[in-house]
mmCIF file of C-alpha atoms in Angstrom:
data_model
loop_
_atom_site.group_PDB
_atom_site.id
_atom_site.type_symbol
_atom_site.label_atom_id
_atom_site.label_comp_id
_atom_site.label_asym_id
_atom_site.label_seq_id
_atom_site.Cartn_x
_atom_site.Cartn_y
_atom_site.Cartn_z
ATOM 1 C CA MET A 245 13.603 58.854 -15.967
ATOM 2 C CA THR A 246 11.631 59.721 -12.852
ATOM 3 C CA GLY A 247 11.443 63.479 -13.227
ATOM 4 C CA THR A 248 13.299 64.141 -9.946
ATOM 5 C CA VAL A 249 16.713 65.591 -9.283
ATOM 6 C CA THR A 250 18.797 65.915 -6.133
ATOM 7 C CA ALA A 251 19.008 69.324 -4.506
ATOM 8 C CA SER A 252 22.788 69.465 -4.879
ATOM 9 C CA VAL A 253 22.620 68.916 -8.655
ATOM 10 C CA MET A 254 19.889 71.512 -9.049
ATOM 11 C CA LEU A 255 21.752 74.134 -7.019
ATOM 12 C CA ARG A 256 24.993 73.436 -8.877
ATOM 13 C CA LYS A 257 23.227 73.931 -12.237
ATOM 14 C CA LEU A 258 21.520 77.113 -11.056
ATOM 15 C CA ALA A 259 24.799 78.518 -9.743
ATOM 16 C CA ALA A 260 26.460 77.855 -13.106
ATOM 17 C CA TYR A 261 24.089 80.215 -14.978
ATOM 18 C CA GLN A 262 25.598 83.577 -15.770
ATOM 19 C CA ARG A 263 22.297 85.344 -15.253
ATOM 20 C CA GLN A 264 20.278 84.374 -12.208
ATOM 21 C CA ASN A 265 16.804 83.242 -13.182
ATOM 22 C CA GLY A 266 13.555 83.380 -11.222
ATOM 23 C CA LEU A 267 13.934 79.879 -9.760
ATOM 24 C CA ALA A 268 17.350 80.681 -8.280
ATOM 25 C CA HIS A 269 15.974 83.885 -6.779
ATOM 26 C CA ALA A 270 12.939 82.030 -5.345
ATOM 27 C CA LEU A 271 15.153 79.354 -3.784
ATOM 28 C CA ARG A 272 17.334 82.018 -2.170
ATOM 29 C CA GLU A 273 14.260 83.695 -0.712
ATOM 30 C CA LEU A 274 12.919 80.331 0.493
ATOM 31 C CA GLY A 275 16.242 79.740 2.274
ATOM 32 C CA LYS A 276 15.895 83.107 4.017
ATOM 33 C CA VAL A 277 12.371 82.200 5.165
ATOM 34 C CA GLU A 278 13.608 78.837 6.532
ATOM 35 C CA ARG A 279 16.446 80.537 8.432
ATOM 36 C CA THR A 280 14.031 83.120 9.852
ATOM 37 C CA LEU A 281 11.590 80.429 11.006
ATOM 38 C CA PHE A 282 14.401 78.455 12.648
ATOM 39 C CA THR A 283 15.680 81.598 14.383
ATOM 40 C CA LEU A 284 12.214 82.328 15.751
ATOM 41 C CA ASP A 285 11.815 78.722 16.940
ATOM 42 C CA TRP A 286 15.266 78.891 18.529
ATOM 43 C CA MET A 287 14.424 82.070 20.407
ATOM 44 C CA GLN A 288 11.091 80.712 21.704
ATOM 45 C CA ASP A 289 12.112 77.127 22.541
ATOM 46 C CA PRO A 290 14.566 76.708 25.461
ATOM 47 C CA GLU A 291 14.855 72.968 24.769
ATOM 48 C CA LEU A 292 15.960 73.637 21.177
ATOM 49 C CA ARG A 293 18.546 76.129 22.459
ATOM 50 C CA ARG A 294 19.810 73.599 24.994
ATOM 51 C CA ARG A 295 20.107 70.858 22.361
ATOM 52 C CA SER A 296 21.901 73.277 20.027
ATOM 53 C CA HIS A 297 24.378 74.254 22.741
ATOM 54 C CA VAL A 298 24.994 70.611 23.656
ATOM 55 C CA GLY A 299 25.771 69.813 20.027
ATOM 56 C CA LEU A 300 28.053 72.825 19.705
ATOM 57 C CA ASN A 301 29.865 71.961 22.950
ATOM 58 C CA LYS A 302 30.517 68.403 21.760
ATOM 59 C CA GLY A 303 31.937 69.748 18.515
ATOM 60 C CA GLU A 304 34.146 72.177 20.414
ATOM 61 C CA GLN A 305 35.335 69.376 22.724
ATOM 62 C CA GLN A 306 36.328 67.294 19.723
ATOM 63 C CA ASN A 307 38.155 70.252 18.150
ATOM 64 C CA ALA A 308 39.989 70.882 21.431
ATOM 65 C CA LEU A 309 41.043 67.220 21.570
ATOM 66 C CA ARG A 310 42.323 67.424 17.982
ATOM 67 C CA ARG A 311 44.304 70.576 18.809
ATOM 68 C CA ALA A 312 45.782 68.916 21.905
ATOM 69 C CA VAL A 313 46.845 65.835 19.939
ATOM 70 C CA PHE A 314 48.170 67.855 17.014
ATOM 71 C CA PHE A 315 50.518 70.077 19.004
ATOM 72 C CA ASN A 316 53.633 69.375 16.915
ATOM 73 C CA ARG A 317 54.525 72.040 14.334
ATOM 74 C CA LEU A 318 52.143 74.414 16.098
ATOM 75 C CA GLY A 319 49.112 72.521 14.793
ATOM 76 C CA GLU A 320 49.861 73.248 11.154
ATOM 77 C CA ILE A 321 50.163 70.723 8.364
ATOM 78 C CA ARG A 322 53.215 71.908 6.472
ATOM 79 C CA ASP A 323 53.630 69.059 4.030
ATOM 80 C CA ARG A 324 53.647 70.215 0.452
ATOM 81 C CA SER A 325 52.157 67.211 -1.245
ATOM 82 C CA TYR A 326 48.455 66.513 -0.998
ATOM 83 C CA GLU A 327 49.175 62.857 -0.269
ATOM 84 C CA ASN A 328 51.339 63.667 2.793
ATOM 85 C CA GLN A 329 48.756 66.170 4.033
ATOM 86 C CA ARG A 330 46.115 63.483 3.736
ATOM 87 C CA TYR A 331 48.316 61.007 5.652
ATOM 88 C CA ARG A 332 48.781 63.490 8.491
ATOM 89 C CA ALA A 333 45.065 64.295 8.667
ATOM 90 C CA SER A 334 44.212 60.575 8.595
ATOM 91 C CA GLY A 335 46.750 59.910 11.350
ATOM 92 C CA LEU A 336 45.181 62.640 13.478
ATOM 93 C CA ASN A 337 41.722 61.133 12.939
ATOM 94 C CA LEU A 338 43.063 57.690 13.885
ATOM 95 C CA VAL A 339 44.662 58.908 17.126
ATOM 96 C CA VAL A 340 41.545 60.860 18.135
ATOM 97 C CA ALA A 341 39.362 57.822 17.390
ATOM 98 C CA ALA A 342 41.680 55.642 19.508
ATOM 99 C CA ILE A 343 41.404 58.072 22.452
ATOM 100 C CA VAL A 344 37.606 58.162 22.142
ATOM 101 C CA LEU A 345 37.453 54.353 21.996
ATOM 102 C CA TRP A 346 39.764 54.017 25.001
ATOM 103 C CA ASN A 347 37.684 56.466 27.031
ATOM 104 C CA THR A 348 34.412 54.831 25.986
ATOM 105 C CA VAL A 349 35.583 51.399 27.107
ATOM 106 C CA TYR A 350 36.701 52.707 30.490
ATOM 107 C CA LEU A 351 33.576 54.812 31.021
ATOM 108 C CA GLN A 352 31.469 51.712 30.373
ATOM 109 C CA ARG A 353 33.583 49.695 32.809
ATOM 110 C CA ALA A 354 33.193 52.396 35.457
ATOM 111 C CA ILE A 355 29.413 52.486 34.968
ATOM 112 C CA ASP A 356 29.250 48.678 35.159
ATOM 113 C CA TYR A 357 31.307 48.791 38.353
ATOM 114 C CA LEU A 358 28.959 51.333 39.921
ATOM 115 C CA ARG A 359 25.930 49.267 38.943
ATOM 116 C CA SER A 360 27.473 46.089 40.367
ATOM 117 C CA HIS A 361 27.858 47.910 43.707
ATOM 118 C CA GLY A 362 24.272 49.145 43.851
ATOM 119 C CA VAL A 363 24.748 52.658 42.464
ATOM 120 C CA THR A 364 22.565 53.096 39.400
ATOM 121 C CA PRO A 365 23.227 56.306 37.476
ATOM 122 C CA LYS A 366 20.128 57.771 35.856
ATOM 123 C CA SER A 367 19.961 57.531 32.067
ATOM 124 C CA HIS A 368 19.373 61.290 31.734
ATOM 125 C CA ASP A 369 22.656 61.823 33.606
ATOM 126 C CA LEU A 370 24.587 59.345 31.472
ATOM 127 C CA VAL A 371 23.811 61.254 28.279
ATOM 128 C CA HIS A 372 26.064 64.040 29.604
ATOM 129 C CA LEU A 373 29.134 61.802 29.753
ATOM 130 C CA SER A 374 31.628 62.406 26.998
ATOM 131 C CA PRO A 375 34.568 60.255 25.901
ATOM 132 C CA LEU A 376 36.439 63.313 24.609
ATOM 133 C CA GLY A 377 38.585 64.007 27.695
ATOM 134 C CA TRP A 378 42.343 63.606 27.447
ATOM 135 C CA GLU A 379 43.746 64.880 30.747
ATOM 136 C CA HIS A 380 44.667 61.322 31.779
ATOM 137 C CA ILE A 381 46.525 60.579 28.522
ATOM 138 C CA ASN A 382 50.197 61.399 28.053
ATOM 139 C CA LEU A 383 50.293 63.318 24.787
ATOM 140 C CA THR A 384 53.990 64.176 25.029
ATOM 141 C CA GLY A 385 56.137 61.120 25.233
ATOM 142 C CA ASP A 386 57.777 58.305 23.380
ATOM 143 C CA TYR A 387 55.450 55.857 21.737
ATOM 144 C CA HIS A 388 56.377 52.337 20.775
ATOM 145 C CA TRP A 389 54.201 50.759 18.117
ATOM 146 C CA ALA A 390 54.890 47.034 18.324
ATOM 147 C CA ASP A 391 54.208 44.572 15.544
ATOM 148 C CA ASP A 392 52.601 42.126 17.945
ATOM 149 C CA THR A 393 49.364 44.084 18.294
ATOM 150 C CA LEU A 394 46.503 42.795 20.360
ATOM 151 C CA GLY A 395 43.590 41.076 18.703
ATOM 152 C CA PRO A 396 39.946 41.673 19.654
ATOM 153 C CA ASP A 397 39.936 38.603 21.892
ATOM 154 C CA GLN A 398 42.920 39.895 23.890
ATOM 155 C CA VAL A 399 41.691 43.419 24.642
ATOM 156 C CA PRO A 400 39.833 42.746 27.944
ATOM 157 C CA ALA A 401 42.964 41.143 29.443
ATOM 158 C CA ALA A 402 45.064 44.144 28.404
ATOM 159 C CA LEU A 403 42.888 46.770 30.120
ATOM 160 C CA HIS A 404 44.208 48.390 33.256
ATOM 161 C CA ALA A 405 42.227 47.707 36.395
ATOM 162 C CA LEU A 406 39.814 50.369 37.538
ATOM 163 C CA GLN A 407 40.751 52.167 40.704
ATOM 164 C CA ARG A 408 39.248 50.208 43.589
ATOM 165 C CA VAL A 409 36.994 52.205 45.858
ATOM 166 C CA SER A 410 35.903 51.386 49.397
ATOM 167 C CA ARG A 411 32.217 51.324 50.351
ATOM 168 C CA ARG A 412 32.644 54.762 51.897
ATOM 169 C CA GLY A 413 34.367 56.045 48.752
ATOM 170 C CA LEU A 414 31.605 54.529 46.641
ATOM 171 C CA ALA A 415 28.984 56.315 48.748
ATOM 172 C CA CYS A 416 30.927 59.590 48.326
ATOM 173 C CA ALA A 417 31.143 59.057 44.566
ATOM 174 C CA SER A 418 27.415 58.390 44.434
ATOM 175 C CA PHE A 419 26.765 61.554 46.472
ATOM 176 C CA ARG A 420 29.032 63.626 44.199
ATOM 177 C CA PHE A 421 27.273 62.194 41.149
ATOM 178 C CA ARG A 422 23.854 63.157 42.561
ATOM 179 C CA VAL A 423 25.075 66.652 43.535
ATOM 180 C CA PHE A 424 26.581 67.162 40.078
ATOM 181 C CA SER A 425 23.304 66.026 38.484
ATOM 182 C CA SER A 426 21.335 68.425 40.686
ATOM 183 C CA ILE A 427 23.638 71.363 39.890
ATOM 184 C CA ARG A 428 23.505 70.574 36.162
ATOM 185 C CA ARG A 429 19.696 70.349 36.259
ATOM 186 C CA ASP A 430 19.418 73.676 38.163
ATOM 187 C CA LEU A 431 21.813 75.364 35.752
ATOM 188 C CA THR A 432 19.865 74.048 32.752
ATOM 189 C CA MET A 433 16.606 75.307 34.233
ATOM 190 C CA SER A 434 18.069 78.761 34.968
ATOM 191 C CA LEU A 435 19.483 79.013 31.436
ATOM 192 C CA ALA A 436 16.114 77.976 30.016
ATOM 193 C CA ALA A 437 14.415 80.699 32.061
ATOM 194 C CA ASP A 438 16.706 83.327 30.551
#
């Protein structure tokens, strides 16, 4: 025995007591102090606020994608058995993961294409790309799930070709990318100033 215990076990034991003891009260007060310190840091640090908003926005994007995929039955799981509810939730997770994978592969191909044509996106701009878009995916249609699925060695041959762009179009795309980066940077700086 090492004399240590996990926080979850300790809190579960303390919550089980009928009468709250001094340790439970002290831990509650310590939690309040931690929340207060974080709130003060959050109010003083624009970078922390920006990172928090980025994380929240990514979570909201993922929730919006899940809602868009799960449009049938008004987004409600109406199965009575726990097992069927779990199957539906797992199916939703699988479809969302497939969309994210699909988008990630094509975003990487688009970035590689830009780089091969002399346009090098900045790494601080690439962190703002997200594979959570679904506007280009038909969510309402007939789906055929064939038994002859593709193996990992067949995937590159099965990908659709990227839209070919002329040199002029590539220059326009590069210009739009730089303008977008500049606008995003200015907006971030103005939000940080507030």
